[in-house]
PDB file of C-alpha atoms in Angstrom:
ATOM      1  CA  UNK A 335       0.000   0.000   0.000  1.00  0.00           C
ATOM      2  CA  UNK A 336       1.153   3.540  -0.665  1.00  0.00           C
ATOM      3  CA  UNK A 337       1.641   6.242   1.944  1.00  0.00           C
ATOM      4  CA  UNK A 338      -1.465   7.937   0.643  1.00  0.00           C
ATOM      5  CA  UNK A 339      -3.617   4.857   1.189  1.00  0.00           C
ATOM      6  CA  UNK A 340      -2.373   4.121   4.642  1.00  0.00           C
ATOM      7  CA  UNK A 341      -1.886   7.667   5.919  1.00  0.00           C
ATOM      8  CA  UNK A 342       1.357   8.999   7.260  1.00  0.00           C
ATOM      9  CA  UNK A 343       3.427   6.982   9.700  1.00  0.00           C
ATOM     10  CA  UNK A 344       6.056   8.228  12.068  1.00  0.00           C
ATOM     11  CA  UNK A 345       9.561   7.140  11.119  1.00  0.00           C
ATOM     12  CA  UNK A 346      12.660   6.392  13.113  1.00  0.00           C
ATOM     13  CA  UNK A 347      14.448   9.059  15.061  1.00  0.00           C
ATOM     14  CA  UNK A 348      17.809   9.419  13.378  1.00  0.00           C
ATOM     15  CA  UNK A 349      19.455  12.127  15.470  1.00  0.00           C
ATOM     16  CA  UNK A 350      18.741  13.791  18.784  1.00  0.00           C
ATOM     17  CA  UNK A 351      19.864  17.366  19.319  1.00  0.00           C
ATOM     18  CA  UNK A 352      19.746  18.590  22.907  1.00  0.00           C
ATOM     19  CA  UNK A 353      20.496  22.069  24.190  1.00  0.00           C
ATOM     20  CA  UNK A 354      22.163  21.961  27.588  1.00  0.00           C
ATOM     21  CA  UNK A 355      21.740  25.231  29.480  1.00  0.00           C
ATOM     22  CA  UNK A 356      24.913  25.912  31.390  1.00  0.00           C
ATOM     23  CA  UNK A 357      23.182  27.876  34.160  1.00  0.00           C
ATOM     24  CA  UNK A 358      20.877  24.930  34.880  1.00  0.00           C
ATOM     25  CA  UNK A 359      17.575  26.697  34.030  1.00  0.00           C
ATOM     26  CA  UNK A 360      15.065  24.793  31.884  1.00  0.00           C
ATOM     27  CA  UNK A 361      14.111  26.877  30.277  1.00  0.00           C
ATOM     28  CA  UNK A 362     -34.522  44.447  19.022  1.00  0.00           C
ATOM     29  CA  UNK A 363     -37.193  43.688  16.278  1.00  0.00           C
ATOM     30  CA  UNK A 364     -38.251  46.292  13.762  1.00  0.00           C
ATOM     31  CA  UNK A 365     -40.650  46.049  10.849  1.00  0.00           C
ATOM     32  CA  UNK A 366     -40.051  47.792   7.566  1.00  0.00           C
ATOM     33  CA  UNK A 367     -43.241  48.228   5.664  1.00  0.00           C
ATOM     34  CA  UNK A 368     -41.386  49.377   2.551  1.00  0.00           C
ATOM     35  CA  UNK A 369     -37.850  47.970   2.484  1.00  0.00           C
ATOM     36  CA  UNK A 370     -35.420  50.105   0.520  1.00  0.00           C
ATOM     37  CA  UNK A 371     -34.021  48.722  -2.702  1.00  0.00           C
ATOM     38  CA  UNK A 372     -30.435  47.595  -2.063  1.00  0.00           C
ATOM     39  CA  UNK A 373     -27.924  45.769  -4.243  1.00  0.00           C
ATOM     40  CA  UNK A 374     -27.212  42.172  -3.227  1.00  0.00           C
ATOM     41  CA  UNK A 375     -24.240  41.711  -0.870  1.00  0.00           C
ATOM     42  CA  UNK A 376     -20.983  41.168  -2.700  1.00  0.00           C
ATOM     43  CA  UNK A 377     -18.699  40.053   0.099  1.00  0.00           C
ATOM     44  CA  UNK A 378     -15.134  41.168   0.604  1.00  0.00           C
ATOM     45  CA  UNK A 379     -12.523  38.757  -0.669  1.00  0.00           C
ATOM     46  CA  UNK A 380      -9.051  39.819  -1.721  1.00  0.00           C
ATOM     47  CA  UNK A 381      -6.778  36.789  -1.894  1.00  0.00           C
ATOM     48  CA  UNK A 382      -3.507  36.706  -3.803  1.00  0.00           C
ATOM     49  CA  UNK A 383      -2.881  33.347  -5.510  1.00  0.00           C
ATOM     50  CA  UNK A 384       0.796  32.904  -6.327  1.00  0.00           C
ATOM     51  CA  UNK A 385       2.811  30.355  -8.273  1.00  0.00           C
ATOM     52  CA  UNK A 386       6.232  31.749  -9.031  1.00  0.00           C
ATOM     53  CA  UNK A 387       5.750  34.631 -11.464  1.00  0.00           C
ATOM     54  CA  UNK A 388       2.092  33.683 -12.020  1.00  0.00           C
ATOM     55  CA  UNK A 389      -0.250  35.632  -9.779  1.00  0.00           C
ATOM     56  CA  UNK A 390      -4.017  36.000  -9.650  1.00  0.00           C
ATOM     57  CA  UNK A 391      -6.084  38.411  -7.588  1.00  0.00           C
ATOM     58  CA  UNK A 392      -9.014  36.344  -6.354  1.00  0.00           C
ATOM     59  CA  UNK A 393     -12.137  38.296  -5.418  1.00  0.00           C
ATOM     60  CA  UNK A 394     -15.630  37.316  -4.360  1.00  0.00           C
ATOM     61  CA  UNK A 395     -17.075  37.567  -7.883  1.00  0.00           C
ATOM     62  CA  UNK A 396     -14.433  35.203  -9.246  1.00  0.00           C
ATOM     63  CA  UNK A 397     -14.997  32.752  -6.404  1.00  0.00           C
ATOM     64  CA  UNK A 398     -18.657  32.528  -7.377  1.00  0.00           C
ATOM     65  CA  UNK A 399     -17.711  31.468 -10.925  1.00  0.00           C
ATOM     66  CA  UNK A 400     -15.772  28.439  -9.650  1.00  0.00           C
ATOM     67  CA  UNK A 401     -17.254  25.063  -8.782  1.00  0.00           C
ATOM     68  CA  UNK A 402     -18.869  25.315  -5.363  1.00  0.00           C
ATOM     69  CA  UNK A 403     -19.047  22.673  -2.648  1.00  0.00           C
ATOM     70  CA  UNK A 404     -21.578  22.934   0.156  1.00  0.00           C
ATOM     71  CA  UNK A 405     -21.695  20.793   3.263  1.00  0.00           C
ATOM     72  CA  UNK A 406     -21.927  20.613   7.015  1.00  0.00           C
ATOM     73  CA  UNK A 407     -18.589  20.521   8.794  1.00  0.00           C
ATOM     74  CA  UNK A 408     -16.891  21.079  12.139  1.00  0.00           C
ATOM     75  CA  UNK A 409     -13.481  20.532  13.686  1.00  0.00           C
ATOM     76  CA  UNK A 410     -11.977  19.341  16.952  1.00  0.00           C
ATOM     77  CA  UNK A 411      -9.644  21.479  18.991  1.00  0.00           C
ATOM     78  CA  UNK A 412      -6.691  20.182  20.985  1.00  0.00           C
ATOM     79  CA  UNK A 413      -8.923  19.561  24.010  1.00  0.00           C
ATOM     80  CA  UNK A 414     -11.217  17.317  21.966  1.00  0.00           C
ATOM     81  CA  UNK A 415     -14.052  19.850  21.878  1.00  0.00           C
ATOM     82  CA  UNK A 416     -15.994  20.489  18.669  1.00  0.00           C
ATOM     83  CA  UNK A 417     -16.025  23.958  17.150  1.00  0.00           C
ATOM     84  CA  UNK A 418     -17.183  25.664  13.962  1.00  0.00           C
ATOM     85  CA  UNK A 419     -20.232  23.480  13.390  1.00  0.00           C
ATOM     86  CA  UNK A 420     -22.293  24.784  10.493  1.00  0.00           C
ATOM     87  CA  UNK A 421     -22.909  24.794   6.766  1.00  0.00           C
ATOM     88  CA  UNK A 422     -19.979  25.883   4.630  1.00  0.00           C
ATOM     89  CA  UNK A 423     -19.907  26.854   0.962  1.00  0.00           C
ATOM     90  CA  UNK A 424     -16.601  27.201  -0.815  1.00  0.00           C
ATOM     91  CA  UNK A 425     -14.524  26.617  -3.901  1.00  0.00           C
ATOM     92  CA  UNK A 426     -12.131  23.653  -3.973  1.00  0.00           C
ATOM     93  CA  UNK A 427      -8.631  24.821  -3.173  1.00  0.00           C
ATOM     94  CA  UNK A 428      -7.493  22.753  -6.162  1.00  0.00           C
ATOM     95  CA  UNK A 429      -9.649  24.884  -8.512  1.00  0.00           C
ATOM     96  CA  UNK A 430      -8.116  28.038  -7.075  1.00  0.00           C
ATOM     97  CA  UNK A 431      -4.568  26.747  -7.469  1.00  0.00           C
ATOM     98  CA  UNK A 432      -5.399  25.724 -11.044  1.00  0.00           C
ATOM     99  CA  UNK A 433      -5.861  29.443 -11.798  1.00  0.00           C
ATOM    100  CA  UNK A 434      -2.072  29.817 -11.568  1.00  0.00           C
ATOM    101  CA  UNK A 435      -0.999  26.535 -13.179  1.00  0.00           C
ATOM    102  CA  UNK A 436      -1.863  23.962 -10.525  1.00  0.00           C
ATOM    103  CA  UNK A 437       0.598  21.957  -8.468  1.00  0.00           C
ATOM    104  CA  UNK A 438       2.690  18.796  -8.738  1.00  0.00           C
ATOM    105  CA  UNK A 439       2.917  15.991  -6.204  1.00  0.00           C
ATOM    106  CA  UNK A 440       6.241  17.312  -4.865  1.00  0.00           C
ATOM    107  CA  UNK A 441       4.877  20.837  -4.317  1.00  0.00           C
ATOM    108  CA  UNK A 442       3.288  22.314  -1.214  1.00  0.00           C
ATOM    109  CA  UNK A 443       0.521  24.868  -0.845  1.00  0.00           C
ATOM    110  CA  UNK A 444       0.938  27.512   1.818  1.00  0.00           C
ATOM    111  CA  UNK A 445      -2.257  29.282   2.905  1.00  0.00           C
ATOM    112  CA  UNK A 446      -1.580  32.510   4.789  1.00  0.00           C
ATOM    113  CA  UNK A 447      -3.867  34.481   7.099  1.00  0.00           C
ATOM    114  CA  UNK A 448      -3.931  38.239   7.553  1.00  0.00           C
ATOM    115  CA  UNK A 449      -2.432  37.854  11.057  1.00  0.00           C
ATOM    116  CA  UNK A 450       0.558  35.825   9.835  1.00  0.00           C
ATOM    117  CA  UNK A 451      -0.775  32.362  10.673  1.00  0.00           C
ATOM    118  CA  UNK A 452      -0.306  29.764   7.940  1.00  0.00           C
ATOM    119  CA  UNK A 453      -0.726  26.100   7.097  1.00  0.00           C
ATOM    120  CA  UNK A 454       0.885  23.829   4.515  1.00  0.00           C
ATOM    121  CA  UNK A 455      -1.179  21.408   2.434  1.00  0.00           C
ATOM    122  CA  UNK A 456       0.072  18.589   0.218  1.00  0.00           C
ATOM    123  CA  UNK A 457      -1.069  17.399  -3.191  1.00  0.00           C
ATOM    124  CA  UNK A 458      -3.080  14.652  -1.486  1.00  0.00           C
ATOM    125  CA  UNK A 459      -5.023  17.245   0.505  1.00  0.00           C
ATOM    126  CA  UNK A 460      -5.999  19.174  -2.628  1.00  0.00           C
ATOM    127  CA  UNK A 461      -6.462  16.199  -4.960  1.00  0.00           C
ATOM    128  CA  UNK A 462      -7.459  13.404  -2.546  1.00  0.00           C
ATOM    129  CA  UNK A 463      -7.796   9.812  -3.690  1.00  0.00           C
ATOM    130  CA  UNK A 464     -10.731   7.788  -2.413  1.00  0.00           C
ATOM    131  CA  UNK A 465      -8.968   6.914   0.866  1.00  0.00           C
ATOM    132  CA  UNK A 466      -8.113  10.494   1.726  1.00  0.00           C
ATOM    133  CA  UNK A 467     -11.501  11.789   0.539  1.00  0.00           C
ATOM    134  CA  UNK A 468     -13.283   9.349   2.873  1.00  0.00           C
ATOM    135  CA  UNK A 469     -11.347  10.777   5.824  1.00  0.00           C
ATOM    136  CA  UNK A 470     -10.948  14.486   5.115  1.00  0.00           C
ATOM    137  CA  UNK A 471     -13.539  15.193   2.417  1.00  0.00           C
ATOM    138  CA  UNK A 472     -12.861  18.197   0.190  1.00  0.00           C
ATOM    139  CA  UNK A 473     -10.506  21.029   1.083  1.00  0.00           C
ATOM    140  CA  UNK A 474     -12.137  24.337   0.140  1.00  0.00           C
ATOM    141  CA  UNK A 475     -11.715  28.056   0.507  1.00  0.00           C
ATOM    142  CA  UNK A 476     -15.030  28.739   2.224  1.00  0.00           C
ATOM    143  CA  UNK A 477     -16.711  32.056   1.459  1.00  0.00           C
ATOM    144  CA  UNK A 478     -20.007  31.346   3.243  1.00  0.00           C
ATOM    145  CA  UNK A 479     -20.774  30.013   6.719  1.00  0.00           C
ATOM    146  CA  UNK A 480     -24.385  29.473   7.781  1.00  0.00           C
ATOM    147  CA  UNK A 481     -25.543  31.751   4.938  1.00  0.00           C
ATOM    148  CA  UNK A 482     -23.170  34.566   5.882  1.00  0.00           C
ATOM    149  CA  UNK A 483     -20.499  35.985   3.583  1.00  0.00           C
ATOM    150  CA  UNK A 484     -17.110  37.504   4.426  1.00  0.00           C
ATOM    151  CA  UNK A 485     -18.547  40.979   5.089  1.00  0.00           C
ATOM    152  CA  UNK A 486     -20.483  39.594   8.063  1.00  0.00           C
ATOM    153  CA  UNK A 487     -18.451  36.442   8.773  1.00  0.00           C
ATOM    154  CA  UNK A 488     -15.561  37.353  11.038  1.00  0.00           C
ATOM    155  CA  UNK A 489     -13.468  34.306  10.077  1.00  0.00           C
ATOM    156  CA  UNK A 490     -13.949  34.363   6.315  1.00  0.00           C
ATOM    157  CA  UNK A 491     -12.682  33.532   3.866  1.00  0.00           C
ATOM    158  CA  UNK A 492     -11.405  30.379   5.540  1.00  0.00           C
ATOM    159  CA  UNK A 493      -9.782  27.151   4.451  1.00  0.00           C
ATOM    160  CA  UNK A 494     -12.010  24.281   5.557  1.00  0.00           C
ATOM    161  CA  UNK A 495     -12.310  20.524   5.242  1.00  0.00           C
ATOM    162  CA  UNK A 496     -15.799  19.214   4.445  1.00  0.00           C
ATOM    163  CA  UNK A 497     -15.842  15.462   5.192  1.00  0.00           C
ATOM    164  CA  UNK A 498     -18.831  13.265   4.426  1.00  0.00           C
ATOM    165  CA  UNK A 499     -19.677  12.803   8.115  1.00  0.00           C
ATOM    166  CA  UNK A 500     -19.512  16.549   8.772  1.00  0.00           C
ATOM    167  CA  UNK A 501     -16.868  16.172  11.466  1.00  0.00           C
ATOM    168  CA  UNK A 502     -13.139  16.736  10.875  1.00  0.00           C
ATOM    169  CA  UNK A 503     -11.650  15.094  13.964  1.00  0.00           C
ATOM    170  CA  UNK A 504      -8.163  15.240  15.413  1.00  0.00           C
ATOM    171  CA  UNK A 505      -7.677  11.660  14.253  1.00  0.00           C
ATOM    172  CA  UNK A 506      -8.809  12.606  10.724  1.00  0.00           C
ATOM    173  CA  UNK A 507      -6.266  15.401  10.677  1.00  0.00           C
ATOM    174  CA  UNK A 508      -3.519  13.136  11.976  1.00  0.00           C
ATOM    175  CA  UNK A 509      -4.182  10.572   9.242  1.00  0.00           C
ATOM    176  CA  UNK A 510      -4.168  13.108   6.402  1.00  0.00           C
ATOM    177  CA  UNK A 511      -1.407  15.458   7.525  1.00  0.00           C
ATOM    178  CA  UNK A 512       2.332  14.939   7.223  1.00  0.00           C
ATOM    179  CA  UNK A 513       3.673  14.850  10.808  1.00  0.00           C
ATOM    180  CA  UNK A 514       5.798  17.921  10.104  1.00  0.00           C
ATOM    181  CA  UNK A 515       2.582  19.928   9.779  1.00  0.00           C
ATOM    182  CA  UNK A 516       0.414  18.310  12.461  1.00  0.00           C
ATOM    183  CA  UNK A 517       0.387  20.013  15.837  1.00  0.00           C
ATOM    184  CA  UNK A 518      -2.247  18.037  17.705  1.00  0.00           C
ATOM    185  CA  UNK A 519      -5.570  19.387  16.506  1.00  0.00           C
ATOM    186  CA  UNK A 520      -7.823  19.421  13.466  1.00  0.00           C
ATOM    187  CA  UNK A 521      -8.740  23.047  14.077  1.00  0.00           C
ATOM    188  CA  UNK A 522      -5.144  24.104  13.528  1.00  0.00           C
ATOM    189  CA  UNK A 523      -5.494  22.908   9.931  1.00  0.00           C
ATOM    190  CA  UNK A 524      -8.169  25.537   9.224  1.00  0.00           C
ATOM    191  CA  UNK A 525      -6.896  29.031   8.343  1.00  0.00           C
ATOM    192  CA  UNK A 526      -9.142  31.999   9.077  1.00  0.00           C
ATOM    193  CA  UNK A 527      -9.118  35.287   7.162  1.00  0.00           C
ATOM    194  CA  UNK A 528      -7.094  33.932   4.266  1.00  0.00           C
ATOM    195  CA  UNK A 529      -4.888  36.564   2.680  1.00  0.00           C
ATOM    196  CA  UNK A 530      -2.847  34.595   0.147  1.00  0.00           C
ATOM    197  CA  UNK A 531      -2.389  31.123  -1.305  1.00  0.00           C
ATOM    198  CA  UNK A 532       1.061  30.188  -2.581  1.00  0.00           C
ATOM    199  CA  UNK A 533       2.419  27.208  -4.497  1.00  0.00           C
ATOM    200  CA  UNK A 534       5.890  26.298  -3.205  1.00  0.00           C
ATOM    201  CA  UNK A 535       7.593  24.051  -5.776  1.00  0.00           C
ATOM    202  CA  UNK A 536       9.820  21.031  -5.283  1.00  0.00           C
ATOM    203  CA  UNK A 537       9.955  20.998  -1.478  1.00  0.00           C
ATOM    204  CA  UNK A 538       7.632  18.191  -0.441  1.00  0.00           C
ATOM    205  CA  UNK A 539       9.496  15.134   0.821  1.00  0.00           C
ATOM    206  CA  UNK A 540       7.111  12.474   2.202  1.00  0.00           C
ATOM    207  CA  UNK A 541       9.776  10.757   4.308  1.00  0.00           C
ATOM    208  CA  UNK A 542       8.973  10.629   8.027  1.00  0.00           C
ATOM    209  CA  UNK A 543      12.535  10.075   9.265  1.00  0.00           C
ATOM    210  CA  UNK A 544      13.306  12.930  11.592  1.00  0.00           C
ATOM    211  CA  UNK A 545      15.639  14.719  13.963  1.00  0.00           C
ATOM    212  CA  UNK A 546      14.396  15.430  17.477  1.00  0.00           C
ATOM    213  CA  UNK A 547      15.395  18.800  18.926  1.00  0.00           C
ATOM    214  CA  UNK A 548      15.203  19.006  22.720  1.00  0.00           C
ATOM    215  CA  UNK A 549      15.476  21.967  25.075  1.00  0.00           C
ATOM    216  CA  UNK A 550      14.465  20.957  28.586  1.00  0.00           C
ATOM    217  CA  UNK A 551      10.820  19.906  28.438  1.00  0.00           C
ATOM    218  CA  UNK A 552      10.348  21.286  24.917  1.00  0.00           C
ATOM    219  CA  UNK A 553      10.720  18.924  21.978  1.00  0.00           C
ATOM    220  CA  UNK A 554      10.110  19.126  18.248  1.00  0.00           C
ATOM    221  CA  UNK A 555      10.617  16.584  15.501  1.00  0.00           C
ATOM    222  CA  UNK A 556      12.153  18.080  12.367  1.00  0.00           C
ATOM    223  CA  UNK A 557      11.609  16.261   9.062  1.00  0.00           C
ATOM    224  CA  UNK A 558      13.243  16.371   5.620  1.00  0.00           C
ATOM    225  CA  UNK A 559      10.372  18.555   4.373  1.00  0.00           C
ATOM    226  CA  UNK A 560      11.234  21.028   7.150  1.00  0.00           C
ATOM    227  CA  UNK A 561      14.814  21.072   5.917  1.00  0.00           C
ATOM    228  CA  UNK A 562      13.616  21.684   2.342  1.00  0.00           C
ATOM    229  CA  UNK A 563      11.626  24.707   3.498  1.00  0.00           C
ATOM    230  CA  UNK A 564      14.642  26.221   5.269  1.00  0.00           C
ATOM    231  CA  UNK A 565      17.603  28.003   3.614  1.00  0.00           C
ATOM    232  CA  UNK A 566      19.892  25.308   2.210  1.00  0.00           C
ATOM    233  CA  UNK A 567      23.632  25.391   1.693  1.00  0.00           C
ATOM    234  CA  UNK A 568      25.685  23.241  -0.664  1.00  0.00           C
ATOM    235  CA  UNK A 569      29.456  22.946  -0.616  1.00  0.00           C
ATOM    236  CA  UNK A 570      32.394  20.649  -1.259  1.00  0.00           C
ATOM    237  CA  UNK A 571      33.839  19.480   2.045  1.00  0.00           C
ATOM    238  CA  UNK A 572      35.358  16.514   3.864  1.00  0.00           C
ATOM    239  CA  UNK A 573      37.232  15.524   7.001  1.00  0.00           C
ATOM    240  CA  UNK A 574      40.571  13.975   7.890  1.00  0.00           C
ATOM    241  CA  UNK A 575      40.649  10.789   9.976  1.00  0.00           C
ATOM    242  CA  UNK A 576      43.223   9.802  12.588  1.00  0.00           C
ATOM    243  CA  UNK A 577      45.335   8.107   9.898  1.00  0.00           C
ATOM    244  CA  UNK A 578      45.586  11.348   7.962  1.00  0.00           C
ATOM    245  CA  UNK A 579      43.286  10.143   5.192  1.00  0.00           C
ATOM    246  CA  UNK A 580      40.344  12.055   3.694  1.00  0.00           C
ATOM    247  CA  UNK A 581      37.634   9.365   3.351  1.00  0.00           C
ATOM    248  CA  UNK A 582      34.476  11.420   2.903  1.00  0.00           C
ATOM    249  CA  UNK A 583      35.311  14.211   0.483  1.00  0.00           C
ATOM    250  CA  UNK A 584      32.263  15.264  -1.530  1.00  0.00           C
ATOM    251  CA  UNK A 585      29.506  17.768  -2.073  1.00  0.00           C
ATOM    252  CA  UNK A 586      27.191  18.112   0.910  1.00  0.00           C
ATOM    253  CA  UNK A 587      23.853  19.909   1.116  1.00  0.00           C
ATOM    254  CA  UNK A 588      22.169  20.852   4.368  1.00  0.00           C
ATOM    255  CA  UNK A 589      20.826  23.466   6.739  1.00  0.00           C
ATOM    256  CA  UNK A 590      22.538  25.297   9.564  1.00  0.00           C
ATOM    257  CA  UNK A 591      22.431  23.465  12.883  1.00  0.00           C
ATOM    258  CA  UNK A 592      21.681  26.790  14.549  1.00  0.00           C
ATOM    259  CA  UNK A 593      18.589  27.234  12.329  1.00  0.00           C
ATOM    260  CA  UNK A 594      17.253  23.831  13.398  1.00  0.00           C
ATOM    261  CA  UNK A 595      17.688  24.637  17.083  1.00  0.00           C
ATOM    262  CA  UNK A 596      16.122  28.076  16.616  1.00  0.00           C
ATOM    263  CA  UNK A 597      12.862  26.346  15.677  1.00  0.00           C
ATOM    264  CA  UNK A 598      12.266  25.847  19.404  1.00  0.00           C
ATOM    265  CA  UNK A 599      14.739  27.987  21.353  1.00  0.00           C
ATOM    266  CA  UNK A 600      17.609  30.434  21.316  1.00  0.00           C
ATOM    267  CA  UNK A 601      21.166  29.568  22.274  1.00  0.00           C
ATOM    268  CA  UNK A 602      23.105  31.506  24.887  1.00  0.00           C
ATOM    269  CA  UNK A 603      26.850  31.983  24.695  1.00  0.00           C
ATOM    270  CA  UNK A 604      27.469  29.571  27.575  1.00  0.00           C
ATOM    271  CA  UNK A 605      25.190  26.785  26.277  1.00  0.00           C
ATOM    272  CA  UNK A 606      26.425  23.486  24.915  1.00  0.00           C
ATOM    273  CA  UNK A 607      24.634  21.600  22.125  1.00  0.00           C
ATOM    274  CA  UNK A 608      24.858  17.814  22.172  1.00  0.00           C
ATOM    275  CA  UNK A 609      24.218  15.914  18.928  1.00  0.00           C
ATOM    276  CA  UNK A 610      23.507  12.198  19.353  1.00  0.00           C
ATOM    277  CA  UNK A 611      23.512   9.574  16.595  1.00  0.00           C
ATOM    278  CA  UNK A 612      20.667   7.126  15.981  1.00  0.00           C
ATOM    279  CA  UNK A 613      22.582   4.387  17.826  1.00  0.00           C
ATOM    280  CA  UNK A 614      22.166   6.433  21.009  1.00  0.00           C
ATOM    281  CA  UNK A 615      25.861   6.056  21.759  1.00  0.00           C
ATOM    282  CA  UNK A 616      27.991   8.284  19.548  1.00  0.00           C
ATOM    283  CA  UNK A 617      27.733  11.919  20.525  1.00  0.00           C
ATOM    284  CA  UNK A 618      29.441  15.204  19.812  1.00  0.00           C
ATOM    285  CA  UNK A 619      29.170  18.494  21.671  1.00  0.00           C
ATOM    286  CA  UNK A 620      29.340  21.954  20.131  1.00  0.00           C
ATOM    287  CA  UNK A 621      29.804  25.361  21.704  1.00  0.00           C
ATOM    288  CA  UNK A 622      28.128  28.641  20.824  1.00  0.00           C
ATOM    289  CA  UNK A 623      31.107  29.712  18.721  1.00  0.00           C
ATOM    290  CA  UNK A 624      30.769  26.577  16.564  1.00  0.00           C
ATOM    291  CA  UNK A 625      27.180  27.466  15.695  1.00  0.00           C
ATOM    292  CA  UNK A 626      27.766  31.206  15.382  1.00  0.00           C
ATOM    293  CA  UNK A 627      31.442  31.452  14.366  1.00  0.00           C
ATOM    294  CA  UNK A 628      33.271  34.749  14.205  1.00  0.00           C
ATOM    295  CA  UNK A 629      35.510  35.404  11.213  1.00  0.00           C
ATOM    296  CA  UNK A 630      38.487  33.593  12.733  1.00  0.00           C
ATOM    297  CA  UNK A 631      36.552  30.448  13.649  1.00  0.00           C
ATOM    298  CA  UNK A 632      34.685  30.567  10.334  1.00  0.00           C
ATOM    299  CA  UNK A 633      37.972  30.591   8.447  1.00  0.00           C
ATOM    300  CA  UNK A 634      38.874  27.311  10.160  1.00  0.00           C
ATOM    301  CA  UNK A 635      35.580  25.418  10.289  1.00  0.00           C
ATOM    302  CA  UNK A 636      33.122  27.199   7.977  1.00  0.00           C
ATOM    303  CA  UNK A 637      29.428  26.660   8.686  1.00  0.00           C
ATOM    304  CA  UNK A 638      28.127  23.942  10.993  1.00  0.00           C
TER     305      UNK A 638
END
């Protein structure tokens, strides 16, 4: 069975990165007899759809020309409570992305809110096969909630899943979300007040092997797709062994170790970072100056 059919599975932890803090701190009713003639409500939608140099300004009128999906839906929050129950009408996110050339299976879609919140969606979320569709339903940009439109709907437009059973549970979200993008609740997968929709090419890596970053009681698993979304560096390098030989010369591509740690914490000058291999035995420690080298250290070691 494919990953799509079985959902995403957690992989093996390949490296553990722990930050050791040197100081020891862990971190009324009225009746109108003659109603005035008013134009129908138009809604307020201004969403930028972006795919490289292709851009499209999506407004309410254009949304109404796209295929519409209507259904009852709701989502679970991290406490297991149900929120957002109601009837949603929206255009499939796939139809909106098609306005700027669509997406490939190795692309991601980033949906951004006006307040800076965002979510990533994969090809399987936008173009679900029968297995995914049974769990998550259709992913839409909703422009109506319980017969309201964005002018009177505080959360709209909003990305929303409309499953057949009308209930997008935490388990549904877990099964249809890459673990890099799942943070414990189905509600987190819905983006309110959508401002832009962007196709990010060639960054989706389905692998679930990961690095665990630890700072006291705070942990985060970092996956290859996370690495792909971060600034990458590529360079010819190698190391000398105790016999004086150079066994691993080659071109390496990666991300800064400091950038990985900064996903959950900041590093103080007197902190030590321990990096542990997947065997749980081999370990190396790095100081602040290794991760943030000055010009002299950089001349000797380069980037870590």
